[in-house]
Structure formats: C-alpha cells, structure tokens
mmCIF file of C-alpha atoms in Angstrom:
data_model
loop_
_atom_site.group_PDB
_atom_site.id
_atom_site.type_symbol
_atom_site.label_atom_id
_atom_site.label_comp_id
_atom_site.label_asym_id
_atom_site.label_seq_id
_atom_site.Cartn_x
_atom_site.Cartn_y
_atom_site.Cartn_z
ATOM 1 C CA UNK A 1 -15.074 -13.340 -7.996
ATOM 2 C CA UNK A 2 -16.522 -11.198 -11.342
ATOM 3 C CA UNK A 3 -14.089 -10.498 -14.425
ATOM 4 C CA UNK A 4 -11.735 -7.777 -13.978
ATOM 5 C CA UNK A 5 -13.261 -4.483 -16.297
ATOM 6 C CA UNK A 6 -10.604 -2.638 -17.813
ATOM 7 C CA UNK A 7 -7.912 -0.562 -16.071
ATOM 8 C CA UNK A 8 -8.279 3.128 -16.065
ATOM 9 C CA UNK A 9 -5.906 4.852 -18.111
ATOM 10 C CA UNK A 10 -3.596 2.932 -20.518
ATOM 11 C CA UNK A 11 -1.631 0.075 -19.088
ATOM 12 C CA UNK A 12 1.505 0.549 -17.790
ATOM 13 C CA UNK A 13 4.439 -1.888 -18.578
ATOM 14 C CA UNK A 14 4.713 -4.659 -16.978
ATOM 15 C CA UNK A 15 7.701 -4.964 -14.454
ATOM 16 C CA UNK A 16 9.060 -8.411 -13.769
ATOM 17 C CA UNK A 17 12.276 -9.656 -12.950
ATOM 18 C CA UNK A 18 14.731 -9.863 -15.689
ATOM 19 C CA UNK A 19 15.749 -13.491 -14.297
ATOM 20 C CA UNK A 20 12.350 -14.384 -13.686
ATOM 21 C CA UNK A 21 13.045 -15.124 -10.164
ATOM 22 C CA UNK A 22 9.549 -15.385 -7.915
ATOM 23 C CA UNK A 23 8.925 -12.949 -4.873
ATOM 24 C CA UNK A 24 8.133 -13.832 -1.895
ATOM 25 C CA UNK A 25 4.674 -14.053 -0.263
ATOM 26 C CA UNK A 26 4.007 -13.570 3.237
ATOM 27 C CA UNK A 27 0.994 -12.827 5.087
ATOM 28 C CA UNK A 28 0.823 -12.043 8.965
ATOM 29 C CA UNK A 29 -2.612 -12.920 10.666
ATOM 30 C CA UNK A 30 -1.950 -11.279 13.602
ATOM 31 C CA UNK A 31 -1.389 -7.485 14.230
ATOM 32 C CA UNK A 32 1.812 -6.285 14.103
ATOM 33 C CA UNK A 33 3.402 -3.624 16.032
ATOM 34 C CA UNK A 34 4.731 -0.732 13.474
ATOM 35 C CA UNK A 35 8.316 -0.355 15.012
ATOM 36 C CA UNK A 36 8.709 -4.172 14.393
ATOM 37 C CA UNK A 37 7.114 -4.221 11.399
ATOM 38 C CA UNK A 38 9.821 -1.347 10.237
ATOM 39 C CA UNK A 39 12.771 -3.021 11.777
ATOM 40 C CA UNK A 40 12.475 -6.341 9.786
ATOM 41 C CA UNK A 41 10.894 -4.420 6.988
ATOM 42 C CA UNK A 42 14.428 -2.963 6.870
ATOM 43 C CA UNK A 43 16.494 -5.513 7.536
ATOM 44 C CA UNK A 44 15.271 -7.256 4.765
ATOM 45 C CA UNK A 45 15.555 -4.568 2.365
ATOM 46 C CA UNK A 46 19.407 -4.365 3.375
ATOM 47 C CA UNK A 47 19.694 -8.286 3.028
ATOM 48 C CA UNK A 48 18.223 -8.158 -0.807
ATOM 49 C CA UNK A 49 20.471 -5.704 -1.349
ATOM 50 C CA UNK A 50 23.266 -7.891 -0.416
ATOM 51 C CA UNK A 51 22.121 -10.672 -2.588
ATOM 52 C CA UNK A 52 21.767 -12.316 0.452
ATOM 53 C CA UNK A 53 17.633 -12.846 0.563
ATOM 54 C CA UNK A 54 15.051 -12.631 -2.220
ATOM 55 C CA UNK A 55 12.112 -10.037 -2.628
ATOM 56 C CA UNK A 56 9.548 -10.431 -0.553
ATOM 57 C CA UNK A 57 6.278 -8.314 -0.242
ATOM 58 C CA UNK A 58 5.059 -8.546 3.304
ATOM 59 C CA UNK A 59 0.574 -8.562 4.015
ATOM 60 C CA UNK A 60 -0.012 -7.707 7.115
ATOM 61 C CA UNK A 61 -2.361 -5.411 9.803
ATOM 62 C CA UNK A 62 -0.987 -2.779 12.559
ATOM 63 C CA UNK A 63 -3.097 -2.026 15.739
ATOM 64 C CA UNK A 64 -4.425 1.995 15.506
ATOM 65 C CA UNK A 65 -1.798 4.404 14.759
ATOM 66 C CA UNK A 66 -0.899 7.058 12.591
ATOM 67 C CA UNK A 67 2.031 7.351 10.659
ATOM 68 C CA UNK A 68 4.093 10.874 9.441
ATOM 69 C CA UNK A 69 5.980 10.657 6.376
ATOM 70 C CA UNK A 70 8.815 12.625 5.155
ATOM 71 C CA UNK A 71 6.470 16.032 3.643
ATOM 72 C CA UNK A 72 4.133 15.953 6.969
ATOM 73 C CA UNK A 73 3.172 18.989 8.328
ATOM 74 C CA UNK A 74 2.834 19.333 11.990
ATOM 75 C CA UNK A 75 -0.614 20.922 11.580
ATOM 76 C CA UNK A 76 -2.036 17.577 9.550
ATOM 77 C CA UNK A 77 -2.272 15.953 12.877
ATOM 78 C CA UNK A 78 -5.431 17.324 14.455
ATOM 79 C CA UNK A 79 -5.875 14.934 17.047
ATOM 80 C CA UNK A 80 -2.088 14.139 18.480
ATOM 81 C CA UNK A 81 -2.830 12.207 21.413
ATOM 82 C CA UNK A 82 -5.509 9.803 20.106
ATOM 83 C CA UNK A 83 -3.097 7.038 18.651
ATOM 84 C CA UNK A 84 0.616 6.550 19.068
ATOM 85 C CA UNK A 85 2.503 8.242 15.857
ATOM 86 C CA UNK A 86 5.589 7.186 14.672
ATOM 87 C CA UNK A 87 8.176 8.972 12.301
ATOM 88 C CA UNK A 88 8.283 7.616 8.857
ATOM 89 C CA UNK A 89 10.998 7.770 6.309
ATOM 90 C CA UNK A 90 8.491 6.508 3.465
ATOM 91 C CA UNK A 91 7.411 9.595 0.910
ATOM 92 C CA UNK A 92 4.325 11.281 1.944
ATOM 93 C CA UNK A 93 2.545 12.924 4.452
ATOM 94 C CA UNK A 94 0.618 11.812 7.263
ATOM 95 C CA UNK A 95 -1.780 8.257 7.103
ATOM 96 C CA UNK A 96 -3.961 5.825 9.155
ATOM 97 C CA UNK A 97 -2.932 2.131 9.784
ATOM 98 C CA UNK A 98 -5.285 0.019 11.523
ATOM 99 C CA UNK A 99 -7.461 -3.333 11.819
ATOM 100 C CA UNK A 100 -9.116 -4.012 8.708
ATOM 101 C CA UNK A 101 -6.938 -2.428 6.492
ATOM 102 C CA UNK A 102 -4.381 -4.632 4.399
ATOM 103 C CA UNK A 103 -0.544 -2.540 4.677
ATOM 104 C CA UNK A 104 1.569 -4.570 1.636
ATOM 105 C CA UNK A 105 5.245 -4.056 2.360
ATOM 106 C CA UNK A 106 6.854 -4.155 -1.009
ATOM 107 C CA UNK A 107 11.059 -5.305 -1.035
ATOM 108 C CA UNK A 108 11.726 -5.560 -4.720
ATOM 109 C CA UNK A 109 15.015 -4.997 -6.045
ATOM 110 C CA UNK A 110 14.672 -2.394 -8.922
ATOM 111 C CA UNK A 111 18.222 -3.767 -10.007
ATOM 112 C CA UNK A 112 16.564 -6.490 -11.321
ATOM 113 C CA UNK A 113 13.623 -4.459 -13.118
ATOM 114 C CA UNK A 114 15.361 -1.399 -14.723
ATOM 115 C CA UNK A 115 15.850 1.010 -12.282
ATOM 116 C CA UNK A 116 12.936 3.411 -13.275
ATOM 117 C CA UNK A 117 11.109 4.587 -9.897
ATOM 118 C CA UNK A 118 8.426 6.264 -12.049
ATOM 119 C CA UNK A 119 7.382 2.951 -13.668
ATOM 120 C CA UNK A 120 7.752 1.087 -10.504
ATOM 121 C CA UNK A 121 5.392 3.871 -8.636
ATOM 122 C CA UNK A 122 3.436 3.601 -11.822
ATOM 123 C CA UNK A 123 3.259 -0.460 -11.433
ATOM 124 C CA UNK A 124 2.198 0.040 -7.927
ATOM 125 C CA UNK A 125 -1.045 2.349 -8.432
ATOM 126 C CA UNK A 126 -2.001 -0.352 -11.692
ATOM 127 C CA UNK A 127 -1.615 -3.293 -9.012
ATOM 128 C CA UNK A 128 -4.041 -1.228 -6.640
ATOM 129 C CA UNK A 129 -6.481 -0.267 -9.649
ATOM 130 C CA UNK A 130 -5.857 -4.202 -10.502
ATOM 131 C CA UNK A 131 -7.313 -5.515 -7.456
ATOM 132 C CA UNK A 132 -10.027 -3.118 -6.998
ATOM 133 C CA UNK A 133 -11.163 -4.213 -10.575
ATOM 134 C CA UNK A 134 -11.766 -7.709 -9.051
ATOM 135 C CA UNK A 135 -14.505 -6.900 -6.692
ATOM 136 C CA UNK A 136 -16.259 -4.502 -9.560
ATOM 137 C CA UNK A 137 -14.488 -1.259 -7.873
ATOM 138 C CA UNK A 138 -13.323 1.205 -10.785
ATOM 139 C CA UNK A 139 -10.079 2.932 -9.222
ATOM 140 C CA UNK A 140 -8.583 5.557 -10.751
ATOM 141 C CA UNK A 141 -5.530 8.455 -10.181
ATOM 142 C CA UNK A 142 -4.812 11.993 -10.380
ATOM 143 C CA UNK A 143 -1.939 14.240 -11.776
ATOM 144 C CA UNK A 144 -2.150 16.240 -8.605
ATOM 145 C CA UNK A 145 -2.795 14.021 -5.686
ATOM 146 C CA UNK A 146 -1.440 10.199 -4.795
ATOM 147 C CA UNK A 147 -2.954 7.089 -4.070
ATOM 148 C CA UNK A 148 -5.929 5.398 -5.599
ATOM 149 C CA UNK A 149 -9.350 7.418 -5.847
ATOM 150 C CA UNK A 150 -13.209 5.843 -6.574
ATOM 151 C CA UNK A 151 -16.147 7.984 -7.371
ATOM 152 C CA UNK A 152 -18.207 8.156 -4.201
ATOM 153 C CA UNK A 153 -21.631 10.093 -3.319
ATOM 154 C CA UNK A 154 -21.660 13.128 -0.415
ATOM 155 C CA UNK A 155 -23.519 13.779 2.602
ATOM 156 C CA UNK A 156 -25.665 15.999 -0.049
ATOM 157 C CA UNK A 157 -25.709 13.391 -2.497
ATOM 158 C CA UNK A 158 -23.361 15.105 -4.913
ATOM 159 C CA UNK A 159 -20.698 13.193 -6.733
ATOM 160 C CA UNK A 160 -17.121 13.346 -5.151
ATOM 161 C CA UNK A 161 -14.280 11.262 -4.678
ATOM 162 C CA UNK A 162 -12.776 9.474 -2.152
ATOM 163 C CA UNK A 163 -9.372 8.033 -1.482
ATOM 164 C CA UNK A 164 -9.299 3.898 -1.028
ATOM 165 C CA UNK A 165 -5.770 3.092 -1.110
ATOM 166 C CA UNK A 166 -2.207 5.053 0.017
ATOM 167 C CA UNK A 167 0.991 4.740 -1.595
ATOM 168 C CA UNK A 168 4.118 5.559 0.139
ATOM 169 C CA UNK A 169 7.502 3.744 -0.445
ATOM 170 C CA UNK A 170 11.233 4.629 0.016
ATOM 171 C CA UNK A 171 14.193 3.412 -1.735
ATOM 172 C CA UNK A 172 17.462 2.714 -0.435
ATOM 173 C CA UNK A 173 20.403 1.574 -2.491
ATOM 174 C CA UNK A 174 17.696 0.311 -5.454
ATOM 175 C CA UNK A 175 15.757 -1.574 -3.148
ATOM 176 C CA UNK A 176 12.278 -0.610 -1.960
ATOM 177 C CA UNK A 177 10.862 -1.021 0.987
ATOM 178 C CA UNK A 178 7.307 0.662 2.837
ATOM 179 C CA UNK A 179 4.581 0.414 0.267
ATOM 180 C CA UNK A 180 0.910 0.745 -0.113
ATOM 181 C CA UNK A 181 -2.260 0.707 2.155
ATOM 182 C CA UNK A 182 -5.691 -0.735 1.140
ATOM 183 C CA UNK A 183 -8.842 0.350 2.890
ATOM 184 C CA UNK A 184 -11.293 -3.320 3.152
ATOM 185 C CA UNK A 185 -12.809 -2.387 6.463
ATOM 186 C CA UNK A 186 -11.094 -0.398 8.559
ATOM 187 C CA UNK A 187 -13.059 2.440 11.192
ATOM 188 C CA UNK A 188 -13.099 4.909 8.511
ATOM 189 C CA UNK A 189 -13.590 7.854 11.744
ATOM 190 C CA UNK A 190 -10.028 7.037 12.735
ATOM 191 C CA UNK A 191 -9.097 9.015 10.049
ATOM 192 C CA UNK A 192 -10.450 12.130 11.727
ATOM 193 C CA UNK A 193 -7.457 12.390 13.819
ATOM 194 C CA UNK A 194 -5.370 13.909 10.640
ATOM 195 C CA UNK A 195 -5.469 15.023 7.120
ATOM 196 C CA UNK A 196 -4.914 12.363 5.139
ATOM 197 C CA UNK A 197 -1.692 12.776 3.384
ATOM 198 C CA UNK A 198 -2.515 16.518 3.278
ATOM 199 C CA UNK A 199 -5.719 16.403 1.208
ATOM 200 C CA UNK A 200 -8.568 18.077 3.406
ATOM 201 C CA UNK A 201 -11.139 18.457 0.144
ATOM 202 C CA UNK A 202 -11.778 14.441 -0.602
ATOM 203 C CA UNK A 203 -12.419 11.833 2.081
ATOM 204 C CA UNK A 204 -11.346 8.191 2.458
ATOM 205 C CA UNK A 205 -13.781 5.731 1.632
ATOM 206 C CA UNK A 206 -13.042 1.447 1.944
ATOM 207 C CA UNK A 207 -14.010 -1.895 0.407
ATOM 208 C CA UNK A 208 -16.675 -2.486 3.083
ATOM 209 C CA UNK A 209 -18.300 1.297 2.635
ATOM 210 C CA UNK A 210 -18.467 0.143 -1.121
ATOM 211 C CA UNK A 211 -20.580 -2.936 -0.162
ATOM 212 C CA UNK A 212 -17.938 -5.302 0.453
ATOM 213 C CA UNK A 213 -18.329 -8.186 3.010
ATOM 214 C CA UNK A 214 -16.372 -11.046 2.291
ATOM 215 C CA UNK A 215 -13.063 -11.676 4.079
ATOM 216 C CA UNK A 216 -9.389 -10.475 3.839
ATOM 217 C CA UNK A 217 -7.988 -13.715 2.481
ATOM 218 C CA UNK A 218 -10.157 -12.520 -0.534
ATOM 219 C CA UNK A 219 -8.272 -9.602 -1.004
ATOM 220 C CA UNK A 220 -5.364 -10.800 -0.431
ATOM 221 C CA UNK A 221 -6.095 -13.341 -3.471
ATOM 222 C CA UNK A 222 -7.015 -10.624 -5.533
ATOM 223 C CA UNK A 223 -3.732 -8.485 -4.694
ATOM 224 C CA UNK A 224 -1.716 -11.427 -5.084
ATOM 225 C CA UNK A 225 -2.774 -12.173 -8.324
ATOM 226 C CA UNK A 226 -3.212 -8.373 -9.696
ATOM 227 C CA UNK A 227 0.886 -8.372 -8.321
ATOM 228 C CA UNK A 228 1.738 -11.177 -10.358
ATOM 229 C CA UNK A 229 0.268 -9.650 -13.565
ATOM 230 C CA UNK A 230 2.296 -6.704 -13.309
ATOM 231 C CA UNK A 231 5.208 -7.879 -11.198
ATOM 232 C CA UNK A 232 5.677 -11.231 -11.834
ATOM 233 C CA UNK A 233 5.672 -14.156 -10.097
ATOM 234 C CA UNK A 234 5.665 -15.542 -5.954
ATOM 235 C CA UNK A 235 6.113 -18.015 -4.040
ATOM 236 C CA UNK A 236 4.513 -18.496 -0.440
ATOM 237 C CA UNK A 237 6.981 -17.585 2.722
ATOM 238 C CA UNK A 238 6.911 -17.221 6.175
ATOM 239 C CA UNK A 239 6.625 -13.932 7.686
ATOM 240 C CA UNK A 240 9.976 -11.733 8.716
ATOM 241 C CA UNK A 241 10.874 -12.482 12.144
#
C-alpha cells in the first residue's frame, strides 16, 4: 500500500469518543438484502441510544437496487422497473447499491463526540478522501454538490469530474445511522437507471475504472484505518443479526 499524500482541503478535527471507548467492526461477506440491512441497521441505532450496545459501523454489499432518499424527485428515476427501489429516510436523493461497491453503515453516538452534525458530516467526507489517499486516488468536495469527487477524463478527452463515493446518513435521537457508499468495482451502467443524487452534469466513476484491481478486504483495511484516524478506535464484531 503507497503513503497517504495529503488531504484536500485543511483537516478537519478529529472526532473520537470522549471516553475513548472503541467502535465496533463488522464486515458481511455475503450480500445483504436492503430491508434487512435497514431493520438491524435500526435496531441498533435505537439500542446505542439506550446505552444498551456500543457503536458499531457495519461493511457490507446489497444485491442491485436503487435507493430514494428523503429530497428524491420522482423524475431522477429513469428506469423504474430495472431494480427493486426502496424508500429511504437517509438525506439525499436517489443512489445505486450493488456488488462491488463497499455500503459502511455508520452507528456512532454523537453524544459522545459533541453533538456537531456538520463536523461529523465533515469527518465522514475526510474518512472517504482518507482512504482514497491510500491507493494514490486524490478525492476532493464541493460547496454545491455531496459526496466525494476525483478528476476524471471524458469521452472527448476533456477534464471533468466524477463522483466515487455517496454520503447519506440520518440521525435519530443523536445517534446516526445509514452512511456512505464507496465505488471499488461495481457495474458502473447500473447507474443509468437514475440521476445520481440529482446531479445529471458529472458521472460516477470507481476504484477499478481508476486502475484498481486488488480485493475488497484491501479497502476495507484502508477504510478501517482512515476511520480510526479521524474517529477513533475499533474493535472486530460480528455482523447484526
């Protein structure tokens, strides 16, 4: 794995529990169907709320779907009857989840971390641009538009950007819960079905387009680690039931 270069921007604070208490870690290997996924997505966010379970931020993989947040227009979904779409209460508009692209379910109790939401959104796009740094990819954001941009070449060879990773998280009595999406090697054309999150003028690009070829575990060692810089520590757990 190369050095890290430097984020873009300046870097943000980091956001770690005031006790110091670790996360937990889980990774699913097999696809996971989204209503699950939500249902002990949320019941887990309800328990840490309680004090009755610890953070956890949950890797895992859906089978083909698209997904409608709370600001998606009907009109975003061009192609309605390709995948199965399911009604999100995350922020956002519509997105792709699918094979070969790592979903991170984050469950961390901003109780513990000082209640902003703009420096735990912030926290989240510097994890992203963290991990990208690892594999020599320079992300970056914009004032106008979410998730986590690269420079990328056009059909005409002219410089654009492209999107590489969504962000799209909900909080419910201080606790969040949905989170991000990271493009390694999904089938970029599934995207075609919508506009993604509403932006018709950039496309989405993915680890693999960039020239990636090495596994998931790897990025999932490189988010893991980029998440502990910022967030603090973890500690390995079995998936929600």
């Amino acid at each position: 794995m190369t050095p890290s270069p430097p984020l873009v921007g300046p870097a943000p604070a980091r956001l770690p529990r005031l006790d110091a208490r670790a996360a937990g870690w889980a990774v699913s290997p097999d696809l996971i169907a989204y209503p699950a996924a939500v249902e002990a997505m949320e019941r887990r966010a309800e328990a840490i709320a309680d004090g009755e379970a610890r953070e956890l931020v949950w890797l895992l993989e859906h089978p083909p779907l698209y997904s409608a947040g709370v600001s998606a227009k009907p009109a975003d979904l061009l192609q309605p009857d390709r995948f199965p779409v399911f009604r999100s209460g995350r922020g956002g508009q519509y997105t792709y989840h699918g094979p070969g692209q790592r979903v991170a379910y984050v469950m961390l109790d901003l109780r513990a971390r000082g209640r902003d939401v703009r420096a735990f959104v912030t926290g989240l796009e510097a994890w992203l641009i963290a991990a990208l740094a690892r594999f020599d990819v320079v992300g970056e954001t914009r004032d106008d538009r979410v998730g986590v941009w690269v420079e990328t070449r056009q059909p005409g060879g002219d410089a654009g950007e492209s999107k590489i990773a969504a962000i799209g998280v909900r909080l419910r009595r201080w606790v969040s819960f949905h989170g991000v999406s990271l493009n390694v090697a999904p089938n970029l054309g599934h995207f075609d079905g919508i506009v993604p999150c509403g932006i018709a003028d950039h496309g989405v690009t993915s680890l693999a387009d960039l020239g990636f070829q090495g596994p998931m575990g790897e990025v999932d060692e490189a988010l893991r680690a980029a998440f502990e810089d910022i967030f603090g520590p973890v500690a390995p757990e079995d998936p929600p039931a």
